[in-house]
mmCIF file of C-alpha atoms and ligand atoms in Angstrom:
data_model
loop_
_atom_site.group_PDB
_atom_site.id
_atom_site.type_symbol
_atom_site.label_atom_id
_atom_site.label_comp_id
_atom_site.label_asym_id
_atom_site.label_seq_id
_atom_site.Cartn_x
_atom_site.Cartn_y
_atom_site.Cartn_z
ATOM 1 C CA MET A 1 -13.550 31.893 7.499
ATOM 2 C CA ARG A 2 -14.846 28.957 9.524
ATOM 3 C CA GLY A 3 -18.147 27.137 9.266
ATOM 4 C CA ALA A 4 -20.708 27.602 6.532
ATOM 5 C CA TYR A 5 -21.268 31.272 7.253
ATOM 6 C CA ASP A 6 -19.039 34.152 8.082
ATOM 7 C CA ALA A 7 -19.714 36.831 10.702
ATOM 8 C CA GLY A 8 -22.044 39.444 9.315
ATOM 9 C CA VAL A 9 -24.791 37.067 8.224
ATOM 10 C CA THR A 10 -28.102 38.749 8.667
ATOM 11 C CA ASN A 11 -30.284 35.687 8.384
ATOM 12 C CA GLU A 12 -29.507 32.088 9.320
ATOM 13 C CA PRO A 13 -31.328 29.697 6.958
ATOM 14 C CA ALA A 14 -33.167 26.762 8.528
ATOM 15 C CA ARG A 15 -31.168 23.549 8.307
ATOM 16 C CA SER A 16 -31.774 19.866 9.055
ATOM 17 C CA ARG A 17 -28.544 18.025 9.871
ATOM 18 C CA LEU A 18 -28.489 15.121 7.436
ATOM 19 C CA ALA A 19 -24.954 14.877 6.045
ATOM 20 C CA THR A 20 -21.717 13.631 7.577
ATOM 21 C CA LEU A 21 -19.456 16.671 7.203
ATOM 22 C CA PRO A 22 -16.762 17.573 6.444
ATOM 23 C CA THR A 23 -16.247 14.964 3.750
ATOM 24 C CA PRO A 24 -12.647 13.807 3.209
ATOM 25 C CA LEU A 25 -10.281 15.520 0.776
ATOM 26 C CA GLU A 26 -7.980 12.831 -0.607
ATOM 27 C CA THR A 27 -4.827 13.147 -2.674
ATOM 28 C CA GLY A 28 -4.648 11.015 -5.756
ATOM 29 C CA PRO A 29 -2.216 10.172 -8.524
ATOM 30 C CA ASP A 30 -0.911 12.609 -11.104
ATOM 31 C CA LEU A 31 -3.098 13.289 -14.115
ATOM 32 C CA PRO A 32 -1.736 13.625 -17.651
ATOM 33 C CA GLY A 33 0.251 16.881 -17.863
ATOM 34 C CA ASP A 34 1.823 16.417 -14.381
ATOM 35 C CA VAL A 35 -1.220 17.778 -12.537
ATOM 36 C CA ARG A 36 -1.943 16.362 -9.096
ATOM 37 C CA VAL A 37 -5.566 15.414 -8.487
ATOM 38 C CA TRP A 38 -7.303 15.765 -5.136
ATOM 39 C CA VAL A 39 -10.720 14.193 -4.676
ATOM 40 C CA LYS A 40 -13.355 15.798 -2.474
ATOM 41 C CA ARG A 41 -15.354 12.773 -1.368
ATOM 42 C CA ASP A 42 -18.901 14.111 -1.495
ATOM 43 C CA ASP A 43 -19.905 10.596 -2.477
ATOM 44 C CA LEU A 44 -19.373 9.967 1.251
ATOM 45 C CA THR A 45 -21.884 12.448 2.672
ATOM 46 C CA GLY A 46 -23.561 9.541 4.440
ATOM 47 C CA LEU A 47 -27.258 10.137 3.870
ATOM 48 C CA GLY A 48 -28.862 7.231 1.981
ATOM 49 C CA VAL A 49 -25.420 5.955 0.798
ATOM 50 C CA GLY A 50 -24.160 9.439 -0.006
ATOM 51 C CA GLY A 51 -23.768 11.956 -2.818
ATOM 52 C CA ASN A 52 -23.926 15.700 -3.417
ATOM 53 C CA LYS A 53 -27.656 16.086 -2.745
ATOM 54 C CA ALA A 54 -27.231 15.569 1.015
ATOM 55 C CA ARG A 55 -25.799 19.089 1.278
ATOM 56 C CA LYS A 56 -28.720 20.635 -0.629
ATOM 57 C CA LEU A 57 -31.310 18.587 1.251
ATOM 58 C CA GLU A 58 -30.066 19.892 4.609
ATOM 59 C CA PHE A 59 -31.357 23.347 3.646
ATOM 60 C CA LEU A 60 -34.353 22.232 1.565
ATOM 61 C CA CYS A 61 -35.634 19.992 4.357
ATOM 62 C CA GLY A 62 -34.890 22.671 6.947
ATOM 63 C CA ASP A 63 -37.085 25.021 4.919
ATOM 64 C CA ALA A 64 -39.748 22.325 4.473
ATOM 65 C CA ILE A 65 -40.012 21.725 8.209
ATOM 66 C CA ALA A 66 -39.931 25.454 9.002
ATOM 67 C CA SER A 67 -42.824 25.954 6.607
ATOM 68 C CA GLY A 68 -44.899 23.198 8.248
ATOM 69 C CA ALA A 69 -44.611 20.575 5.499
ATOM 70 C CA ARG A 70 -45.489 16.968 6.234
ATOM 71 C CA SER A 71 -44.410 15.489 2.899
ATOM 72 C CA LEU A 72 -41.718 16.016 0.252
ATOM 73 C CA VAL A 73 -42.332 15.789 -3.484
ATOM 74 C CA THR A 74 -39.481 15.741 -5.951
ATOM 75 C CA VAL A 75 -38.667 14.646 -9.459
ATOM 76 C CA GLY A 76 -35.935 13.112 -11.567
ATOM 77 C CA ALA A 77 -34.821 10.584 -14.130
ATOM 78 C CA ALA A 78 -35.582 6.920 -13.472
ATOM 79 C CA GLN A 79 -32.201 6.417 -11.757
ATOM 80 C CA SER A 80 -32.138 9.788 -9.984
ATOM 81 C CA ASN A 81 -29.644 9.991 -7.123
ATOM 82 C CA HIS A 82 -31.389 13.134 -5.941
ATOM 83 C CA CYS A 83 -34.693 11.261 -5.591
ATOM 84 C CA ARG A 84 -33.035 8.407 -3.691
ATOM 85 C CA MET A 85 -31.408 10.846 -1.259
ATOM 86 C CA THR A 86 -34.678 12.755 -0.808
ATOM 87 C CA ALA A 87 -36.298 9.422 0.078
ATOM 88 C CA ALA A 88 -33.611 8.857 2.714
ATOM 89 C CA ALA A 89 -34.006 12.411 4.075
ATOM 90 C CA GLY A 90 -37.770 11.942 4.417
ATOM 91 C CA THR A 91 -37.254 8.727 6.352
ATOM 92 C CA VAL A 92 -34.769 10.378 8.704
ATOM 93 C CA LEU A 93 -37.055 13.382 9.296
ATOM 94 C CA GLY A 94 -40.405 11.568 9.434
ATOM 95 C CA LEU A 95 -41.769 13.125 6.226
ATOM 96 C CA GLU A 96 -43.714 11.160 3.602
ATOM 97 C CA VAL A 97 -41.871 11.185 0.236
ATOM 98 C CA HIS A 98 -43.268 11.107 -3.305
ATOM 99 C CA LEU A 99 -40.918 10.743 -6.276
ATOM 100 C CA VAL A 100 -41.977 11.599 -9.833
ATOM 101 C CA LEU A 101 -39.752 9.578 -12.181
ATOM 102 C CA SER A 102 -39.188 9.095 -15.898
ATOM 103 C CA GLY A 103 -39.979 5.763 -17.560
ATOM 104 C CA GLU A 104 -42.367 2.974 -16.613
ATOM 105 C CA ARG A 105 -42.485 0.993 -13.378
ATOM 106 C CA PRO A 106 -40.022 -1.891 -13.832
ATOM 107 C CA GLU A 107 -40.842 -5.446 -12.788
ATOM 108 C CA VAL A 108 -37.884 -5.415 -10.433
ATOM 109 C CA ALA A 109 -36.581 -2.202 -8.858
ATOM 110 C CA THR A 110 -32.797 -1.809 -9.162
ATOM 111 C CA GLY A 111 -30.132 0.750 -8.236
ATOM 112 C CA ASN A 112 -31.522 4.039 -6.933
ATOM 113 C CA GLN A 113 -35.151 2.879 -7.329
ATOM 114 C CA LEU A 114 -34.471 -0.137 -5.141
ATOM 115 C CA LEU A 115 -33.035 2.105 -2.429
ATOM 116 C CA SER A 116 -35.828 4.703 -2.738
ATOM 117 C CA THR A 117 -38.396 1.927 -2.273
ATOM 118 C CA LEU A 118 -36.436 0.560 0.676
ATOM 119 C CA PHE A 119 -36.470 4.034 2.266
ATOM 120 C CA GLY A 120 -40.273 3.968 2.006
ATOM 121 C CA ALA A 121 -40.860 6.510 -0.775
ATOM 122 C CA GLN A 122 -43.802 6.281 -3.166
ATOM 123 C CA LEU A 123 -42.624 6.138 -6.774
ATOM 124 C CA HIS A 124 -44.798 7.724 -9.504
ATOM 125 C CA PHE A 125 -43.779 6.756 -13.046
ATOM 126 C CA THR A 126 -44.607 9.219 -15.826
ATOM 127 C CA GLY A 127 -43.490 7.300 -18.928
ATOM 128 C CA ALA A 128 -41.397 10.363 -19.876
ATOM 129 C CA GLU A 129 -37.919 10.174 -21.434
ATOM 130 C CA PRO A 130 -35.139 10.737 -18.815
ATOM 131 C CA SER A 131 -34.047 13.995 -20.479
ATOM 132 C CA HIS A 132 -37.599 15.464 -20.798
ATOM 133 C CA TRP A 133 -37.353 17.501 -17.622
ATOM 134 C CA GLY A 134 -40.185 19.896 -18.533
ATOM 135 C CA GLU A 135 -42.637 17.004 -18.737
ATOM 136 C CA LEU A 136 -41.395 15.649 -15.407
ATOM 137 C CA GLU A 137 -41.754 19.055 -13.719
ATOM 138 C CA ILE A 138 -45.343 19.396 -14.963
ATOM 139 C CA ALA A 139 -46.119 15.969 -13.469
ATOM 140 C CA ARG A 140 -44.544 17.085 -10.166
ATOM 141 C CA GLU A 141 -46.724 20.214 -10.088
ATOM 142 C CA GLY A 142 -49.826 18.110 -10.706
ATOM 143 C CA LEU A 143 -48.968 15.723 -7.896
ATOM 144 C CA VAL A 144 -48.223 18.604 -5.515
ATOM 145 C CA GLU A 145 -51.670 20.093 -6.198
ATOM 146 C CA GLN A 146 -53.313 16.751 -5.565
ATOM 147 C CA LEU A 147 -51.406 16.153 -2.318
ATOM 148 C CA ALA A 148 -52.167 19.674 -1.103
ATOM 149 C CA ALA A 149 -55.869 19.087 -1.772
ATOM 150 C CA ASP A 150 -55.610 15.818 0.192
ATOM 151 C CA GLY A 151 -54.124 17.697 3.172
ATOM 152 C CA ALA A 152 -50.623 16.133 2.923
ATOM 153 C CA ALA A 153 -48.909 19.565 3.238
ATOM 154 C CA PRO A 154 -46.349 18.875 0.460
ATOM 155 C CA TYR A 155 -43.031 20.689 0.054
ATOM 156 C CA SER A 156 -42.123 20.709 -3.612
ATOM 157 C CA ILE A 157 -38.485 20.313 -4.667
ATOM 158 C CA PRO A 158 -37.534 20.896 -8.324
ATOM 159 C CA ILE A 159 -35.210 18.637 -10.275
ATOM 160 C CA GLY A 160 -31.811 18.215 -8.651
ATOM 161 C CA GLY A 161 -32.891 20.189 -5.573
ATOM 162 C CA THR A 162 -31.735 23.266 -7.466
ATOM 163 C CA THR A 163 -33.056 26.406 -5.819
ATOM 164 C CA ALA A 164 -31.244 29.258 -4.079
ATOM 165 C CA ILE A 165 -31.945 27.451 -0.783
ATOM 166 C CA GLY A 166 -30.628 24.096 -2.027
ATOM 167 C CA ALA A 167 -27.458 25.683 -3.435
ATOM 168 C CA LEU A 168 -26.584 26.954 0.065
ATOM 169 C CA GLY A 169 -25.206 23.463 0.645
ATOM 170 C CA TYR A 170 -22.466 24.092 -1.923
ATOM 171 C CA LEU A 171 -21.728 27.573 -0.649
ATOM 172 C CA GLY A 172 -20.911 25.719 2.579
ATOM 173 C CA ALA A 173 -18.905 23.113 0.641
ATOM 174 C CA PHE A 174 -16.708 25.852 -0.850
ATOM 175 C CA VAL A 175 -15.962 27.195 2.630
ATOM 176 C CA GLU A 176 -15.249 23.633 3.824
ATOM 177 C CA LEU A 177 -12.831 23.113 0.926
ATOM 178 C CA MET A 178 -10.976 26.367 1.597
ATOM 179 C CA ASP A 179 -10.506 25.272 5.222
ATOM 180 C CA GLN A 180 -9.182 21.909 4.043
ATOM 181 C CA PHE A 181 -6.766 23.561 1.591
ATOM 182 C CA GLU A 182 -5.391 25.670 4.419
ATOM 183 C CA THR A 183 -4.930 22.624 6.664
ATOM 184 C CA ALA A 184 -3.270 20.638 3.855
ATOM 185 C CA ASP A 185 -1.182 23.685 2.867
ATOM 186 C CA VAL A 186 -2.190 23.371 -0.784
ATOM 187 C CA GLN A 187 -3.399 25.967 -3.293
ATOM 188 C CA PRO A 188 -5.401 24.224 -6.025
ATOM 189 C CA VAL A 189 -5.874 26.121 -9.265
ATOM 190 C CA ALA A 190 -9.271 24.576 -10.041
ATOM 191 C CA ILE A 191 -12.280 22.783 -8.567
ATOM 192 C CA VAL A 192 -13.916 20.540 -11.183
ATOM 193 C CA HIS A 193 -17.330 18.854 -10.939
ATOM 194 C CA ALA A 194 -20.202 17.448 -13.001
ATOM 195 C CA SER A 195 -23.136 19.815 -13.442
ATOM 196 C CA SER A 196 -26.661 18.849 -14.485
ATOM 197 C CA SER A 197 -29.253 21.032 -12.765
ATOM 198 C CA GLY A 198 -26.700 23.750 -11.935
ATOM 199 C CA GLY A 199 -27.192 23.926 -8.148
ATOM 200 C CA THR A 200 -23.830 22.483 -7.139
ATOM 201 C CA HIS A 201 -22.170 24.881 -9.567
ATOM 202 C CA ALA A 202 -24.128 27.907 -8.316
ATOM 203 C CA GLY A 203 -23.301 27.154 -4.681
ATOM 204 C CA LEU A 204 -19.569 26.833 -5.383
ATOM 205 C CA VAL A 205 -19.608 30.040 -7.465
ATOM 206 C CA ALA A 206 -21.421 31.797 -4.591
ATOM 207 C CA GLY A 207 -18.828 30.585 -2.075
ATOM 208 C CA ARG A 208 -15.980 31.761 -4.255
ATOM 209 C CA ALA A 209 -17.612 35.169 -4.752
ATOM 210 C CA LEU A 210 -18.040 35.465 -0.989
ATOM 211 C CA TYR A 211 -14.330 34.827 -0.442
ATOM 212 C CA ARG A 212 -13.397 37.311 -3.143
ATOM 213 C CA SER A 213 -15.591 39.934 -1.513
ATOM 214 C CA ARG A 214 -13.589 39.390 1.688
ATOM 215 C CA GLY A 215 -10.338 40.209 -0.158
ATOM 216 C CA ARG A 216 -9.150 36.614 -0.699
ATOM 217 C CA THR A 217 -8.279 36.949 -4.385
ATOM 218 C CA ASP A 218 -4.806 35.360 -4.326
ATOM 219 C CA ARG A 219 -5.696 31.771 -3.502
ATOM 220 C CA LEU A 220 -9.046 31.377 -5.210
ATOM 221 C CA PRO A 221 -9.347 28.301 -7.432
ATOM 222 C CA GLU A 222 -11.370 28.524 -10.625
ATOM 223 C CA ILE A 223 -14.660 26.577 -10.528
ATOM 224 C CA LEU A 224 -14.881 24.453 -13.695
ATOM 225 C CA ALA A 225 -18.257 22.781 -14.238
ATOM 226 C CA ILE A 226 -18.521 19.932 -16.712
ATOM 227 C CA GLY A 227 -22.024 20.103 -18.212
ATOM 228 C CA VAL A 228 -23.754 16.721 -18.427
ATOM 229 C CA ALA A 229 -27.283 17.865 -19.384
ATOM 230 C CA LYS A 230 -28.642 19.936 -22.279
ATOM 231 C CA GLY A 231 -30.294 22.544 -20.038
ATOM 232 C CA VAL A 232 -27.115 23.635 -18.216
ATOM 233 C CA ASN A 233 -25.159 23.438 -21.437
ATOM 234 C CA HIS A 234 -27.620 25.956 -22.925
ATOM 235 C CA GLY A 235 -27.447 28.286 -19.935
ATOM 236 C CA ILE A 236 -30.546 27.071 -18.057
ATOM 237 C CA PRO A 237 -30.597 27.842 -15.213
ATOM 238 C CA ASP A 238 -28.590 31.072 -15.242
ATOM 239 C CA VAL A 239 -25.903 29.953 -12.782
ATOM 240 C CA ALA A 240 -24.721 33.510 -11.993
ATOM 241 C CA ASP A 241 -28.283 34.549 -11.086
ATOM 242 C CA LEU A 242 -28.762 31.460 -8.978
ATOM 243 C CA ALA A 243 -25.469 32.159 -7.189
ATOM 244 C CA ARG A 244 -26.664 35.729 -6.461
ATOM 245 C CA GLY A 245 -29.922 34.333 -5.098
ATOM 246 C CA THR A 246 -27.985 31.884 -2.920
ATOM 247 C CA LEU A 247 -25.841 34.674 -1.502
ATOM 248 C CA ALA A 248 -28.983 36.698 -0.786
ATOM 249 C CA VAL A 249 -30.585 33.790 1.110
ATOM 250 C CA ALA A 250 -27.329 33.363 3.059
ATOM 251 C CA GLY A 251 -27.467 37.019 4.100
ATOM 252 C CA PHE A 252 -24.960 38.447 1.598
ATOM 253 C CA PRO A 253 -27.140 40.256 -0.950
ATOM 254 C CA ASP A 254 -24.374 42.738 -1.824
ATOM 255 C CA VAL A 255 -21.711 40.212 -2.835
ATOM 256 C CA GLU A 256 -21.113 40.482 -6.571
ATOM 257 C CA VAL A 257 -21.105 37.553 -8.981
ATOM 258 C CA GLU A 258 -19.565 38.275 -12.393
ATOM 259 C CA PRO A 259 -20.645 36.444 -15.564
ATOM 260 C CA ALA A 260 -16.977 35.356 -15.910
ATOM 261 C CA ASP A 261 -17.262 33.446 -12.599
ATOM 262 C CA VAL A 262 -19.368 30.848 -14.390
ATOM 263 C CA VAL A 263 -17.061 28.552 -16.339
ATOM 264 C CA LEU A 264 -18.703 25.617 -18.073
ATOM 265 C CA ASP A 265 -17.172 22.990 -20.345
ATOM 266 C CA THR A 266 -19.947 21.523 -22.486
ATOM 267 C CA ARG A 267 -17.857 19.019 -24.450
ATOM 268 C CA TRP A 268 -18.347 15.889 -22.310
ATOM 269 C CA MET A 269 -22.119 15.234 -22.242
ATOM 270 C CA GLY A 270 -22.144 13.334 -25.541
ATOM 271 C CA SER A 271 -25.443 13.116 -27.412
ATOM 272 C CA ASP A 272 -27.690 13.724 -24.381
ATOM 273 C CA TYR A 273 -28.137 13.543 -20.619
ATOM 274 C CA ALA A 274 -27.821 9.963 -19.302
ATOM 275 C CA VAL A 275 -26.552 8.624 -22.638
ATOM 276 C CA PRO A 276 -23.172 6.927 -22.033
ATOM 277 C CA THR A 277 -19.983 8.125 -23.742
ATOM 278 C CA ASP A 278 -16.737 6.274 -24.466
ATOM 279 C CA GLU A 279 -14.774 9.044 -22.708
ATOM 280 C CA ALA A 280 -16.823 8.643 -19.520
ATOM 281 C CA ASP A 281 -16.509 4.857 -19.633
ATOM 282 C CA ARG A 282 -12.731 5.217 -19.955
ATOM 283 C CA ALA A 283 -12.689 7.780 -17.116
ATOM 284 C CA ILE A 284 -14.684 5.398 -14.895
ATOM 285 C CA GLY A 285 -12.049 2.715 -15.528
ATOM 286 C CA TRP A 286 -9.174 5.175 -14.918
ATOM 287 C CA ALA A 287 -10.616 6.400 -11.598
ATOM 288 C CA ALA A 288 -11.405 2.878 -10.432
ATOM 289 C CA ARG A 289 -7.905 1.609 -11.160
ATOM 290 C CA HIS A 290 -5.958 4.656 -9.977
ATOM 291 C CA GLY A 291 -7.844 5.610 -6.836
ATOM 292 C CA GLY A 292 -10.510 2.976 -6.148
ATOM 293 C CA TRP A 293 -13.122 5.682 -6.835
ATOM 294 C CA VAL A 294 -16.474 4.536 -8.208
ATOM 295 C CA LEU A 295 -17.977 6.943 -10.752
ATOM 296 C CA ASP A 296 -21.238 6.623 -12.680
ATOM 297 C CA ARG A 297 -22.011 6.971 -16.399
ATOM 298 C CA THR A 298 -24.455 9.919 -16.163
ATOM 299 C CA TYR A 299 -22.678 12.386 -13.861
ATOM 300 C CA SER A 300 -19.358 11.783 -12.131
ATOM 301 C CA GLY A 301 -17.922 9.663 -14.987
ATOM 302 C CA LYS A 302 -18.580 12.443 -17.507
ATOM 303 C CA GLY A 303 -17.241 14.988 -15.000
ATOM 304 C CA PHE A 304 -14.045 13.007 -14.565
ATOM 305 C CA ALA A 305 -13.730 12.606 -18.339
ATOM 306 C CA GLY A 306 -13.765 16.418 -18.473
ATOM 307 C CA LEU A 307 -11.061 16.583 -15.793
ATOM 308 C CA LEU A 308 -8.814 14.111 -17.636
ATOM 309 C CA GLY A 309 -9.471 15.789 -20.985
ATOM 310 C CA ASN A 310 -8.656 19.287 -19.722
ATOM 311 C CA ALA A 311 -5.498 18.023 -18.003
ATOM 312 C CA ALA A 312 -4.372 16.303 -21.224
ATOM 313 C CA GLU A 313 -4.990 19.524 -23.172
ATOM 314 C CA GLY A 314 -2.664 21.382 -20.799
ATOM 315 C CA ARG A 315 -5.303 23.645 -19.214
ATOM 316 C CA TRP A 316 -3.336 23.689 -15.948
ATOM 317 C CA PRO A 317 0.444 24.223 -15.645
ATOM 318 C CA GLY A 318 2.604 21.217 -14.695
ATOM 319 C CA GLY A 319 2.913 20.874 -10.914
ATOM 320 C CA SER A 320 -0.586 22.310 -10.297
ATOM 321 C CA ASP A 321 -3.085 20.856 -7.859
ATOM 322 C CA VAL A 322 -6.664 20.351 -9.092
ATOM 323 C CA VAL A 323 -9.667 19.173 -7.077
ATOM 324 C CA PHE A 324 -12.378 16.889 -8.422
ATOM 325 C CA VAL A 325 -15.626 16.987 -6.434
ATOM 326 C CA HIS A 326 -16.857 13.389 -6.461
ATOM 327 C CA THR A 327 -20.601 13.992 -6.363
ATOM 328 C CA GLY A 328 -21.551 10.298 -6.053
ATOM 329 C CA GLY A 329 -23.761 8.139 -8.263
ATOM 330 C CA LEU A 330 -22.688 4.649 -7.211
ATOM 331 C CA PRO A 331 -26.180 3.025 -7.001
ATOM 332 C CA ALA A 332 -26.841 3.598 -10.724
ATOM 333 C CA LEU A 333 -24.044 1.152 -11.543
ATOM 334 C CA PHE A 334 -26.343 -1.585 -10.273
ATOM 335 C CA ALA A 335 -29.207 -0.717 -12.654
ATOM 336 C CA PRO A 336 -29.472 -2.183 -16.165
ATOM 337 C CA GLY A 337 -26.937 -0.474 -18.449
ATOM 338 C CA GLY A 338 -25.455 1.430 -15.499
ATOM 339 C CA ALA A 339 -21.968 -0.064 -15.619
ATOM 340 C CA PRO A 340 -19.451 0.346 -18.434
ATOM 341 C CA PRO A 341 -18.465 -2.793 -20.341
ATOM 342 C CA THR A 342 -15.642 -4.573 -18.482
HETATM 343 C C1 PLP B 1 -23.997 11.893 -8.858
HETATM 344 C C2 PLP B 1 -24.365 13.267 -9.277
HETATM 345 N N1 PLP B 1 -23.375 14.112 -9.627
HETATM 346 C C3 PLP B 1 -23.637 15.370 -10.040
HETATM 347 C C4 PLP B 1 -24.932 15.842 -10.103
HETATM 348 C C5 PLP B 1 -25.142 17.245 -10.585
HETATM 349 O O1 PLP B 1 -25.491 18.115 -9.560
HETATM 350 P P1 PLP B 1 -26.393 19.391 -9.898
HETATM 351 O O2 PLP B 1 -27.756 18.865 -10.209
HETATM 352 O O3 PLP B 1 -26.356 20.186 -8.664
HETATM 353 O O4 PLP B 1 -25.813 20.069 -11.075
HETATM 354 C C6 PLP B 1 -25.992 15.005 -9.740
HETATM 355 C C7 PLP B 1 -27.387 15.475 -9.840
HETATM 356 O O5 PLP B 1 -28.324 14.737 -9.782
HETATM 357 C C8 PLP B 1 -25.702 13.678 -9.308
HETATM 358 O O6 PLP B 1 -26.675 12.826 -8.947
#
């Protein structure tokens, strides 16, 4: 099964080419429990210094342009990687970008905010807490109405770029991974990643369901999402439903997604989204010293803590291969409080 879509697709979603694909699949050291880790370097997707959102934005921006939009509006926490990458996408495609962020405007922009400003986006600060996503989404809707009234033709992107269209990017990533496993002659038992708005998870689940529907049941790795936000950890969004929607947009409305396809480990978030944990700080140090990988405290560090924790608990048999999808997050290390104590 080559490329993002198999023969039999009835509709080809609009796509803007923004990411450098395929991203590398690297082998790493053994984890506790004699499990070999492979790292899918989606931190190297290229767009605006990289990260998982480049894959989603290819389809979201394709849809925006197809629908005649002239501006993009999205939303996130103060140090949102998604917002920074949307800013970069807008610059590349000639679309004005508005970002609705938590917190107050700082005196000096750092990390993702610095980059978003550099890419020419307009930053709108709401004063909201980083984990109060409902409040942020209401502010986004208000701004979209205002921009529409001003004739800016806005395309509105929810938090994390998580829609059935955005998740197409990770349906494609699953296909890309399966191709890479074949080339490397490896059969991983699991694909592990950090999940916050659920779109990366839904796309991977959709890709796996697509393969299963084509009779490829023998070599299918489990998708293990490590929840790093309260919403996903409480089942919002419904990842199985989102995966079904993604398959429908891709032209596979009849492919079945079972509730058991959605596997989520909620033990690694700590007290809340974007609140650091000791486990994540230790995982950041482990990954930096074993593979030179740079993880962040909100997403990939907590995801990797989940990978290390599950390996230590013996979730996978000795000698297994397990893939960690490195979803990015590097710029946040350069914001206040973004780096673990050294
Ligand atoms: C670095 C990083 N990793 C993981 C995620 C989680 O991806 P998703 O929102 O698709 O669950 C995000 C989302 O913002 C992110 O920025």
